[in-house]
CSV table of C-alpha atoms in Angstrom, one decimal:
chain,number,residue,atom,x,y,z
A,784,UNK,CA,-23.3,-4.4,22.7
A,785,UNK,CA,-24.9,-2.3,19.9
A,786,UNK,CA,-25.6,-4.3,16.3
A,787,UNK,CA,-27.8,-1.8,14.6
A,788,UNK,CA,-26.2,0.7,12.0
A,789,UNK,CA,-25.7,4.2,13.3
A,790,UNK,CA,-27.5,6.3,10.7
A,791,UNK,CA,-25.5,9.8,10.6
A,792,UNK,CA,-21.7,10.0,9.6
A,793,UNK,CA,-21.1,11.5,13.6
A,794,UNK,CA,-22.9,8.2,14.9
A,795,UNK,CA,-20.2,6.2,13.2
A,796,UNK,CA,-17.4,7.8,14.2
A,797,UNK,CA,-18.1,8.4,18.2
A,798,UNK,CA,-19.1,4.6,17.8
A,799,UNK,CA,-15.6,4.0,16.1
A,800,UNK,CA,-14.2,6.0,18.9
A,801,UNK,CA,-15.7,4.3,22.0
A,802,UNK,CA,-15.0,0.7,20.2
A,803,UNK,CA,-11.6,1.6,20.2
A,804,UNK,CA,-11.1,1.2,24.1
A,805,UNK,CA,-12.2,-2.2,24.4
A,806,UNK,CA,-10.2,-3.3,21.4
A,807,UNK,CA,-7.2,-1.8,22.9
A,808,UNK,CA,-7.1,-3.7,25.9
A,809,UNK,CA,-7.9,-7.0,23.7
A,810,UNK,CA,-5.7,-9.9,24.7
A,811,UNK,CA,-3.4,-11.2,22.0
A,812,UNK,CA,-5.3,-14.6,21.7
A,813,UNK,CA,-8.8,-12.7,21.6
A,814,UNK,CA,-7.3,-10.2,19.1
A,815,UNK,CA,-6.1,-13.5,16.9
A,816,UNK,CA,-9.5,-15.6,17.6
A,817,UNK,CA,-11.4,-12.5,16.4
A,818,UNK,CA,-9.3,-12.5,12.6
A,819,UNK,CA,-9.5,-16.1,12.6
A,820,UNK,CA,-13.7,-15.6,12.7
A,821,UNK,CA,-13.2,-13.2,10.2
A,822,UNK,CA,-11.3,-15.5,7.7
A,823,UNK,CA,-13.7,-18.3,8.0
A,824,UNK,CA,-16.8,-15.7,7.8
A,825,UNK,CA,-15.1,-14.3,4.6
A,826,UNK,CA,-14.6,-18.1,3.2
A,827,UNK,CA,-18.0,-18.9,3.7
A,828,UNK,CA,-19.7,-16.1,2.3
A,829,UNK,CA,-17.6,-15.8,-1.1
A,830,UNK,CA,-20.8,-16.5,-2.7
A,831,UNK,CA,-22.3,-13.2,-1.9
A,832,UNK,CA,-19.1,-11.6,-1.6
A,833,UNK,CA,-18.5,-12.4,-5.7
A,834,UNK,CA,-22.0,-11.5,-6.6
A,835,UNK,CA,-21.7,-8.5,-4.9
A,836,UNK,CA,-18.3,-7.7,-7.0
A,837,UNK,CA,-20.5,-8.7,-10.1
A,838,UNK,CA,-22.8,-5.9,-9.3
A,839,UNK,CA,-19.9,-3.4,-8.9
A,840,UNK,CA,-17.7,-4.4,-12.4
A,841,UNK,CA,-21.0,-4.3,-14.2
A,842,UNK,CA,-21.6,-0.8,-13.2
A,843,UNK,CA,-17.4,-0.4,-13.3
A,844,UNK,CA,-17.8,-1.4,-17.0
A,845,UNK,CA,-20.9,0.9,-17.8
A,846,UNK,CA,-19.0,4.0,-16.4
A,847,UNK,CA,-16.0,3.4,-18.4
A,848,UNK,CA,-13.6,2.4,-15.6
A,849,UNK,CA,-10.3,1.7,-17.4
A,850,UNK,CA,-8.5,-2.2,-17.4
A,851,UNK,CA,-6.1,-1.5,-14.5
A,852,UNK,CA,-9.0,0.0,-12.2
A,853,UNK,CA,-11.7,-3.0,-13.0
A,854,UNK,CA,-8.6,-5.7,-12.3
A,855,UNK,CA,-8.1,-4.0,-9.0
A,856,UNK,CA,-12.3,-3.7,-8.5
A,857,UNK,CA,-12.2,-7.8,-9.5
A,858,UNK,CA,-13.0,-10.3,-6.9
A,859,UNK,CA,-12.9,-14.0,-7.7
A,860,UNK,CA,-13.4,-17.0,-5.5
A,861,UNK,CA,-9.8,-17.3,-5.6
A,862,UNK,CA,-9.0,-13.6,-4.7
A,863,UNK,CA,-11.9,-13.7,-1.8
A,864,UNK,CA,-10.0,-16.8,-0.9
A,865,UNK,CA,-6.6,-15.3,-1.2
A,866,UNK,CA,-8.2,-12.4,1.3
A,867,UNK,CA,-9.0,-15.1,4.1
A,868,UNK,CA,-5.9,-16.3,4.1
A,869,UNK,CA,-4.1,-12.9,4.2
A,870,UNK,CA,-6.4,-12.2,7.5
A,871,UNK,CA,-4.8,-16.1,8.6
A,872,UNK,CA,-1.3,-14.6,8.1
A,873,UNK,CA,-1.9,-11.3,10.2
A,874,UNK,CA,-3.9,-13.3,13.2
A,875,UNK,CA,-0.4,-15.1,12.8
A,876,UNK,CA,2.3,-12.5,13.5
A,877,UNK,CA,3.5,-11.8,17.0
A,878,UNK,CA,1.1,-8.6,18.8
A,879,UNK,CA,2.7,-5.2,17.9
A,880,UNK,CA,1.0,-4.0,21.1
A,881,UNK,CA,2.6,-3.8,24.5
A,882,UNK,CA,6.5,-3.8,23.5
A,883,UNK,CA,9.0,-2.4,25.5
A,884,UNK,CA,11.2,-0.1,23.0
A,885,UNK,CA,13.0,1.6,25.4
A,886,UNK,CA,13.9,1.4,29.2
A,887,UNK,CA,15.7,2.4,32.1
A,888,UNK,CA,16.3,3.8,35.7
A,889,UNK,CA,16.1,7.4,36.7
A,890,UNK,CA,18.8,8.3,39.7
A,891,UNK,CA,16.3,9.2,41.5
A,892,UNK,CA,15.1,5.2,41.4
A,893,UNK,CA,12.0,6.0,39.1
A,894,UNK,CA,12.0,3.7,36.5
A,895,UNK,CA,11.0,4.3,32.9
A,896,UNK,CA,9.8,2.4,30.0
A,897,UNK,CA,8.8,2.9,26.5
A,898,UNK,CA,6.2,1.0,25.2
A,899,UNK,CA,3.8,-0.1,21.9
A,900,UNK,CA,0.0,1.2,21.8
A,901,UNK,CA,-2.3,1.4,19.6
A,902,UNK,CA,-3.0,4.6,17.8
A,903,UNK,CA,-7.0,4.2,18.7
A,904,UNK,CA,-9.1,4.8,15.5
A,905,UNK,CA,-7.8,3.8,12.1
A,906,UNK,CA,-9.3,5.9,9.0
A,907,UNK,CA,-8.9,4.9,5.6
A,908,UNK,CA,-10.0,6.5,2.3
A,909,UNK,CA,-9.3,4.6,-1.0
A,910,UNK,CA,-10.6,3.6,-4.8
A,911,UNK,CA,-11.8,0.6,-6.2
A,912,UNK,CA,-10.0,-2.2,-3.6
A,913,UNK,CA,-12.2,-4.0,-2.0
A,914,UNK,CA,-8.9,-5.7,-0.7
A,915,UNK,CA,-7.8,-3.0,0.7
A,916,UNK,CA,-11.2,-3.0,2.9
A,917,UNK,CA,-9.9,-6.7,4.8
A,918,UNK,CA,-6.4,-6.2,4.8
A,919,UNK,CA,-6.9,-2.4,6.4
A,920,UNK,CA,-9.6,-4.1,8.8
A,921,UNK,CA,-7.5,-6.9,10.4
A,922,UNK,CA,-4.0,-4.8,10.7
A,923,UNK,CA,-6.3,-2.6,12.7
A,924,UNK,CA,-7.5,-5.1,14.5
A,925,UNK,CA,-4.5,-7.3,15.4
A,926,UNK,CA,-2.8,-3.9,16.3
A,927,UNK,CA,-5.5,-3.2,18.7
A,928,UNK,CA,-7.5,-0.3,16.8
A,929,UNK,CA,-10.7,0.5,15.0
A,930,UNK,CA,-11.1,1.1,11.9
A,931,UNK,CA,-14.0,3.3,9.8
A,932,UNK,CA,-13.4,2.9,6.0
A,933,UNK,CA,-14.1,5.0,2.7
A,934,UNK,CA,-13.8,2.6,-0.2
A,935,UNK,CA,-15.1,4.6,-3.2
A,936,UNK,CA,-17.9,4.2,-5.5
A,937,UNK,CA,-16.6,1.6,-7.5
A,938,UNK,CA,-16.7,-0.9,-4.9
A,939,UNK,CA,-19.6,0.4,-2.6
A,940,UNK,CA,-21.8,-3.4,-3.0
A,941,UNK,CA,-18.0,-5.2,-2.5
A,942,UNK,CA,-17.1,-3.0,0.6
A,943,UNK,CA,-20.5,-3.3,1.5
A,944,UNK,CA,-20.9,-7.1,1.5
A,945,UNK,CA,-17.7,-7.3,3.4
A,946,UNK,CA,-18.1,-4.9,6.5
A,947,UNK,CA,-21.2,-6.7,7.1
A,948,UNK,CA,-19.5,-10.0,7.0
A,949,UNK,CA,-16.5,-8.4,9.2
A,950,UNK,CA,-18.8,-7.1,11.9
A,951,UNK,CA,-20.8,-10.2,12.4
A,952,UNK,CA,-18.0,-12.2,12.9
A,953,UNK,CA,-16.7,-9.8,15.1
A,954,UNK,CA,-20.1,-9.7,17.3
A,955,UNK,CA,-20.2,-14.0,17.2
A,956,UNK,CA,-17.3,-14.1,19.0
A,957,UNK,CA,-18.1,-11.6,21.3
A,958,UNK,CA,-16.0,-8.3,20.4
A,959,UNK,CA,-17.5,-5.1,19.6
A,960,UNK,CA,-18.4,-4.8,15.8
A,961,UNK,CA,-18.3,-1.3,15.8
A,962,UNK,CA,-14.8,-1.3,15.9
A,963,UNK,CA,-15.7,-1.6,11.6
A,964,UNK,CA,-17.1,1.0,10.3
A,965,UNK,CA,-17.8,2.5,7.0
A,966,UNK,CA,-18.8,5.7,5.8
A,967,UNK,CA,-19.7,4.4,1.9
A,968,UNK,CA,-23.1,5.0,2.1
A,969,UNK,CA,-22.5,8.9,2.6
A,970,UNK,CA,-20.5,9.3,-0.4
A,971,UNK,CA,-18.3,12.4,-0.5
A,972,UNK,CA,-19.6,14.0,2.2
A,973,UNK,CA,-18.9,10.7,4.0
A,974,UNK,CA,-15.0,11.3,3.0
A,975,UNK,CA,-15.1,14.9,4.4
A,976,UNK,CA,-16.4,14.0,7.6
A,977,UNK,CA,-13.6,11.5,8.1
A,978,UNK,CA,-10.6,14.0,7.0
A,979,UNK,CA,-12.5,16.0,9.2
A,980,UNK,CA,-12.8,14.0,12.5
A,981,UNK,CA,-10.2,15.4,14.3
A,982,UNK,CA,-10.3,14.3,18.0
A,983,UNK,CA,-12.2,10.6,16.5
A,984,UNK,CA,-10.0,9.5,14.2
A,985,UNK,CA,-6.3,9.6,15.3
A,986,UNK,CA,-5.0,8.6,11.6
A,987,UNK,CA,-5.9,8.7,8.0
A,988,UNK,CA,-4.2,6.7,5.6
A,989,UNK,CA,-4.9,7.5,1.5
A,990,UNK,CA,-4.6,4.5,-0.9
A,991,UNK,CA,-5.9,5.1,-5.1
A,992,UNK,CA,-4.4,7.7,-7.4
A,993,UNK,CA,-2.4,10.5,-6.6
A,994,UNK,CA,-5.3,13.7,-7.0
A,995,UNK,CA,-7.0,11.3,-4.2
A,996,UNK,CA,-3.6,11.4,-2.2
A,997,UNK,CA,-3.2,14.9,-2.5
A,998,UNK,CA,-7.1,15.6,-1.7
A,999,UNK,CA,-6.6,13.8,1.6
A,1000,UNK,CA,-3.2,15.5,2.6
A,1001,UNK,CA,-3.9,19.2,1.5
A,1002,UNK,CA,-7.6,18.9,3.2
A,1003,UNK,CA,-7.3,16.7,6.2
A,1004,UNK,CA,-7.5,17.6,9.4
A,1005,UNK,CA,-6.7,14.0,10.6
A,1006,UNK,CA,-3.0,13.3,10.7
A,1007,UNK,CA,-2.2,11.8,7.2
A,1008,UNK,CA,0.5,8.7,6.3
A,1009,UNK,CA,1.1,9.2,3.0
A,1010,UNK,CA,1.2,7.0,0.9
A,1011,UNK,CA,1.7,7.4,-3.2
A,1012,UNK,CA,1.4,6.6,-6.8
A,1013,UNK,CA,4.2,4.7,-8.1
A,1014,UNK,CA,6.4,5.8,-11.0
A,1015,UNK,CA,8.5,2.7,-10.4
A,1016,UNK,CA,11.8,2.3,-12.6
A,1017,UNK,CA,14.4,0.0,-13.7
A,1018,UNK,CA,17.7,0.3,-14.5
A,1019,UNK,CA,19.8,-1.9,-16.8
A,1020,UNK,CA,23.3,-1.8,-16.0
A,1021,UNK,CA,26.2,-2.0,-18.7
A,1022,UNK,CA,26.8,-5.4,-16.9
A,1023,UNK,CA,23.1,-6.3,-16.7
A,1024,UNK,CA,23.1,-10.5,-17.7
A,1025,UNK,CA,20.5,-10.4,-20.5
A,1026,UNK,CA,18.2,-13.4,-18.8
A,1027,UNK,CA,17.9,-11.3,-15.6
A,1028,UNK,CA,17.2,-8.3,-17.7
A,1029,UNK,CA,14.2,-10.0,-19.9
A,1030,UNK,CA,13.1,-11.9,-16.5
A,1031,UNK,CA,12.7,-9.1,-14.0
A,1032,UNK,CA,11.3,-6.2,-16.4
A,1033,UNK,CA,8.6,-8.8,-17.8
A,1034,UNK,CA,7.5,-9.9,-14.4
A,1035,UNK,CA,7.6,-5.9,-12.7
A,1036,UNK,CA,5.4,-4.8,-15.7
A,1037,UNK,CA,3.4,-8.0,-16.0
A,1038,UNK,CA,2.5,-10.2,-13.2
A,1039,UNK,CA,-0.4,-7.4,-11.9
A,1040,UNK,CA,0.2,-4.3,-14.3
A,1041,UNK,CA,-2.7,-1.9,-12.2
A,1042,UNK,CA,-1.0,-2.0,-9.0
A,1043,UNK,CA,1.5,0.6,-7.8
A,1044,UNK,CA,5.0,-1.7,-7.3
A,1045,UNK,CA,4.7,-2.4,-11.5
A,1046,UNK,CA,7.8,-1.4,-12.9
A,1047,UNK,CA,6.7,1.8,-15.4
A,1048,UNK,CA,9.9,3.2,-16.8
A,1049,UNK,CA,12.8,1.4,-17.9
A,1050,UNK,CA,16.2,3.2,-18.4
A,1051,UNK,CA,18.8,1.1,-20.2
A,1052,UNK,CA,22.6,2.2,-20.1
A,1053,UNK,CA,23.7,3.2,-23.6
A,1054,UNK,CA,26.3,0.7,-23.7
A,1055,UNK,CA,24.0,-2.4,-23.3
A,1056,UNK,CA,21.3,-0.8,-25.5
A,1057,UNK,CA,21.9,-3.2,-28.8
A,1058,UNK,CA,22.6,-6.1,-26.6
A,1059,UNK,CA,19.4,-5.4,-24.3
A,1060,UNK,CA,17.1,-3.8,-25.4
A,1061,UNK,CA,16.1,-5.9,-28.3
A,1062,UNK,CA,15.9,-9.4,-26.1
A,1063,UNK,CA,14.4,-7.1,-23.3
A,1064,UNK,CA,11.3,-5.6,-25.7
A,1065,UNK,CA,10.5,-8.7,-27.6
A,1066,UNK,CA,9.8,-10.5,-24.7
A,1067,UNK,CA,7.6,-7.4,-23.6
A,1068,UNK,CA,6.0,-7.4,-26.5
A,1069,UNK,CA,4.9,-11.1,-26.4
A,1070,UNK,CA,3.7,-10.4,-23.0
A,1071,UNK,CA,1.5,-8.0,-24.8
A,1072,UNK,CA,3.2,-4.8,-23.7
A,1073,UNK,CA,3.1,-1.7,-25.8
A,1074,UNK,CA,6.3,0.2,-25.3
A,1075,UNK,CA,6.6,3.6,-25.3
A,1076,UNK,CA,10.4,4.7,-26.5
A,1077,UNK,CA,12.8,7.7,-27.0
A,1078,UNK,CA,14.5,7.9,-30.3
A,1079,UNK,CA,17.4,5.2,-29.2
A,1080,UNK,CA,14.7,3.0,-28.3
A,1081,UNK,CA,12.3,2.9,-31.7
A,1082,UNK,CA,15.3,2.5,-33.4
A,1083,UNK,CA,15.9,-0.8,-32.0
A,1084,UNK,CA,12.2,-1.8,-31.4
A,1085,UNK,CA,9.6,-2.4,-33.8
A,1086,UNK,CA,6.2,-0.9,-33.1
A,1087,UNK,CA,7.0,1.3,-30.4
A,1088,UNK,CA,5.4,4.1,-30.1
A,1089,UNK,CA,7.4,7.7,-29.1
A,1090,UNK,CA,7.6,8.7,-25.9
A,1091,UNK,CA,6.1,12.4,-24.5
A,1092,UNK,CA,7.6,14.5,-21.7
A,1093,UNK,CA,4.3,13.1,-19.8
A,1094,UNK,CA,5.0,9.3,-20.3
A,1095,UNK,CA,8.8,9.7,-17.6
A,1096,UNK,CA,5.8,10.7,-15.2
A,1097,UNK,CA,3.0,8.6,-15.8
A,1098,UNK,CA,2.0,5.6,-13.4
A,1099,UNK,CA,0.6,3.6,-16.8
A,1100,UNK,CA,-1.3,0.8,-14.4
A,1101,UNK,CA,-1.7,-1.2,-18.0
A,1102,UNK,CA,0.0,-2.9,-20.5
A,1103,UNK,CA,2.5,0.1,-20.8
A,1104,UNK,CA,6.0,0.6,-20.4
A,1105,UNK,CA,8.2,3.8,-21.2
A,1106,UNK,CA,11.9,3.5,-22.3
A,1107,UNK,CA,14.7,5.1,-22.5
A,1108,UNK,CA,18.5,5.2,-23.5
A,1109,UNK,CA,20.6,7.2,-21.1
A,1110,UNK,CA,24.5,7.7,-21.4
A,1111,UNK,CA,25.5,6.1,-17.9
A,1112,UNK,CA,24.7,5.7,-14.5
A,1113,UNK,CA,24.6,9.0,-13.5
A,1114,UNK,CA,22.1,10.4,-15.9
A,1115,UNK,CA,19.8,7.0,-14.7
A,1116,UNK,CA,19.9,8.4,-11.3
A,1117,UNK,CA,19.1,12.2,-12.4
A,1118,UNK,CA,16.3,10.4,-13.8
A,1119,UNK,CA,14.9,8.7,-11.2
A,1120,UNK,CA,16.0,12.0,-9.2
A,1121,UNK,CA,13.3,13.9,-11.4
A,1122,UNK,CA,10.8,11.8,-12.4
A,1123,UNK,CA,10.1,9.0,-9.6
A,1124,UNK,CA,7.8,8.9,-6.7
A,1125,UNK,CA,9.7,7.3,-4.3
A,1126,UNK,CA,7.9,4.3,-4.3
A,1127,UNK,CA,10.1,1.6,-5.5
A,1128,UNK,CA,13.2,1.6,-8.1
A,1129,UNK,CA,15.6,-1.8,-8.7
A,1130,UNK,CA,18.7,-2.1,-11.1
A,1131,UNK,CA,20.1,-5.0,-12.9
A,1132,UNK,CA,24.1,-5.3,-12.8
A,1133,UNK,CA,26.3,-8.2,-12.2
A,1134,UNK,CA,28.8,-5.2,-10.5
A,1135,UNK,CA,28.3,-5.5,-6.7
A,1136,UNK,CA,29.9,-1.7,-6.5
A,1137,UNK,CA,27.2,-0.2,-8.7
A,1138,UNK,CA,24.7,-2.0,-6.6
A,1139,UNK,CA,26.0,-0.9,-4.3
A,1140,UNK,CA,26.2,2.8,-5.5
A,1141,UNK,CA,22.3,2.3,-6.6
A,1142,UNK,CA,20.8,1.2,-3.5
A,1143,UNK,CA,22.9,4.3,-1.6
A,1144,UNK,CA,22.0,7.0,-3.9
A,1145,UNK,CA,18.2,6.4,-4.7
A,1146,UNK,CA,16.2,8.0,-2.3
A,1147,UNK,CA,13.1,6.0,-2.0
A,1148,UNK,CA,10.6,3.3,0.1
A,1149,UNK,CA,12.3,0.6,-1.3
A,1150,UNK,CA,15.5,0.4,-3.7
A,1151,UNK,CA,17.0,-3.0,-5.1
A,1152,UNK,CA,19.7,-4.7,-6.5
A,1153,UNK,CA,18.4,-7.3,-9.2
A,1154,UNK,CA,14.9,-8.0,-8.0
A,1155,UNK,CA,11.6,-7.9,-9.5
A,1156,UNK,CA,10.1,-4.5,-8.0
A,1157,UNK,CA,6.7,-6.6,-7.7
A,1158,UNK,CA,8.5,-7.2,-3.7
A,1159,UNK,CA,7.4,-4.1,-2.8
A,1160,UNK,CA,4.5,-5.6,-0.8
A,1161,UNK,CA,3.7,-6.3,2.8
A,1162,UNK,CA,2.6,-10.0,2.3
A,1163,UNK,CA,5.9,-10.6,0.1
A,1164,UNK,CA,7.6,-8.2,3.3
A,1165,UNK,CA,6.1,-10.9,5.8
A,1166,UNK,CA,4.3,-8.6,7.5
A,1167,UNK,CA,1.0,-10.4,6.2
A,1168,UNK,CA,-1.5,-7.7,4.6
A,1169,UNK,CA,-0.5,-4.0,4.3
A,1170,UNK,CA,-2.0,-1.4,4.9
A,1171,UNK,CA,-0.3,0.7,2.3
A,1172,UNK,CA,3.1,1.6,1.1
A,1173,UNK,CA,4.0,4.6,2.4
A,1174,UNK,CA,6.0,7.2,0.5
A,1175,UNK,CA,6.9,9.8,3.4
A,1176,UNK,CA,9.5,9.9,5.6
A,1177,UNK,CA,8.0,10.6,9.3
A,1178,UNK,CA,6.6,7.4,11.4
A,1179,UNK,CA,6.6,4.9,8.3
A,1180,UNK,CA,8.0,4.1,5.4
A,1181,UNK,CA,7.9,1.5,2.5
A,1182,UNK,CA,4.9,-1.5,3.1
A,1183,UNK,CA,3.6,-0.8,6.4
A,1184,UNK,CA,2.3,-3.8,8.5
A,1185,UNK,CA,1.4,-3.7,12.5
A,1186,UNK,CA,4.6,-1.7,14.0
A,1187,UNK,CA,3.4,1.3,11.5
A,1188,UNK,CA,-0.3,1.2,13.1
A,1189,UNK,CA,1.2,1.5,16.8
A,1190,UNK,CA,2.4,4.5,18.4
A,1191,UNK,CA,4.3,4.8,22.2
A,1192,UNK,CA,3.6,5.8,25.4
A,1193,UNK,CA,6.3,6.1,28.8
A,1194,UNK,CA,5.1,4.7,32.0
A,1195,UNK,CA,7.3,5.6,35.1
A,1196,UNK,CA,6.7,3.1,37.9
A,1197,UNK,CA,8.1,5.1,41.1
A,1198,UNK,CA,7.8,5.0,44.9
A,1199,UNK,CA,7.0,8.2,46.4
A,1200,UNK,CA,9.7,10.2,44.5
A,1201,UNK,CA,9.4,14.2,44.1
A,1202,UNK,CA,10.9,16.9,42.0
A,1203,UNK,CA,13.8,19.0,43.6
């Protein structure tokens, strides 16, 4: 089994590739044994793995990476931990691999099914989240593929620390580790020659801001899953009850404001604006938000600041939340028609039909009817870790967990039968 680091961008791919045949025909248990030696390896080397992060904020800080980017770059012994157990959760799900989707009997007596395989190699280019390195790495895994990684910059020492740990474990317990790769080291050319790796790589998923999303799509040769920024709005219905209103929009924009299910525009019905929006942007503003209003807005909030053309499109990823008064429903929805991303958009009504209406209409990964948007996530989907939300509609959409890393083949079992 070969343990030394290929030392050419090629080397690393073909070794990607030819891991991906053994993993493949991994045995559910083996494929479950090998995350569980991962998650342990992870735990006992958070001391390395945190003063490796050190290394990477201190640089993060030095090149002027803004708040939202360093939170996402920040590993603690509680996030490291939170990673092992994430890596538990996906050794935990039933194998995606090997499912029969689809069967039946020819006339002829040959009989057909429709199974679950693995795509083979798994790339993945993304900024500044070193989570995003483990999560990525065991959906692969569990699902049966390799994986060879991009992580940015930001987070090279992070990414570094844990590929290293993710490969021994995977040697210790006997599978091949390089079925984990990265391609860090090689920088931008390093990111080329995995959109590039056409006939290696059988998928490339994007995860960071949307110029990176757009890089990868326009210039990969690799089939892409897309996935994208997120624009993420809330509305607040006529009937919205005031508690739900203040509860959800503090937790979407608060809880983790750098991450892409964070609510970023709020659009309050014009009939509910004096009774809302006051309650609504107090309690933001204790919370530390800076809002960012139309006219309606500031005349009702203290302190907030006016709101530009750009701010209805701007994925803040801080402290920052824009808001506006519209007239009714349907000028919410020609909003969200113009400005979102398709990520993730939620109203707040106590009127089942306009739920209703909302979760029909809005044409995104994930709609809902009073909930925090902060679901929008494949741990909080039960699918363990994600490997991304994607914002397309072919093959995946929404959080994508293990069925989104599989493909299909047929197999036809027959006896001797020919064509007429």
């Amino acid at each position: 089994m070969t343990t030394t680091i290929a030392t050419t961008v090629q080397e690393r791919l073909e070794r990607a590739h030819d891991a991906a045949r053994g993993v493949g025909l991994l045995s559910d248990a083996a494929k479950a044994d090998a995350l569980r030696a991962i998650a342990d390896a992870i735990d006992a080397a958070t001391p390395q793995i945190v003063a490796a992060n050190a290394d990477d904020l201190a640089r993060g800080r030095e090149n002027g990476l803004s708040d939202g980017l360093l939170d996402r770059l920040r590993l603690d012994a509680a996030r490291v931990a939170a990673l092992a157990s994430a890596v538990r959760d996906v050794a935990a799900l039933p194998d995606p691999v090997g499912r029969v989707l689809e069967e039946r009997t020819l006339p002829n007596g040959v009989s057909l099914q429709k199974v679950s395989v693995p795509f083979g190699v798994v790339g993945s280019i993304y900024e500044a989240r070193p989570n995003v390195t483990v999560d990525i790495a065991a959906l692969a895994l569990r699902s049966g593929n390799a994986v060879v990684l991009r992580g940015g910059t930001a987070a090279q020492s992070t990414n570094a620390a844990l590929v290293a740990v993710m490969r021994d474990a995977l040697a210790e317990c006997g599978v091949d580790p390089e079925a984990i790769q990265t391609v860090d080291d090689f920088g931008r050319d390093g990111a080329h020659a995995l959109m590039q790796a056409r006939g290696l790589v059988d998928v490339l998923v994007p995860r960071g801001s949307a110029e990176l999303i757009e890089t990868v799509v326009t210039q990969s040769a690799v089939p892409v899953i897309e996935t994208g920024a997120g624009v993420v709005h809330i509305v607040l219905d006529s009937s919205a009850p005031q508690e739900w209103a203040e509860q959800i929009v503090v937790n979407a924009k608060v809880q983790r404001p750098s991450v892409c299910n964070a609510v970023e525009t709020v659009l309050v019905l014009r009939d509910a604006a004096e009774r809302l929006i006051p309650p609504v942007a107090a309690a933001l503003q204790d919370a530390g938000v800076t809002i960012h209003g139309d006219d309606a807005v500031r005349a009702l909030v203290a302190d907030a600041l006016p709101a530009t053309e750009a701010d209805w499109a701007t994925e803040h990823m801080s402290l920052d939340l824009s808001m506006r008064v519209v007239d009714d429903l349907d000028e919410a929805l020609a909003h969200i028609r113009r400005y979102s991303t398709h990520h993730t958009e939620s109203i707040v009504t106590a009127d089942d039909a306009r739920a209703e209406r909302f979760l029909a209409e809005v044409d995104s990964a994930v709609v809902m009817a009073n909930a925090s948007t902060r679901f929008t996530d494949g741990g909080e989907f039960g699918f363990g870790a994600e490997v991304g939300i994607s914002t397309q509609k072919l093959h995946a959409r929404g959080p994508m967990g293990l069925p989104e890393l599989t493909s299909t083949k047929w197999l036809a079992r027959g006896s001797g039968q020919i064509r007429a």
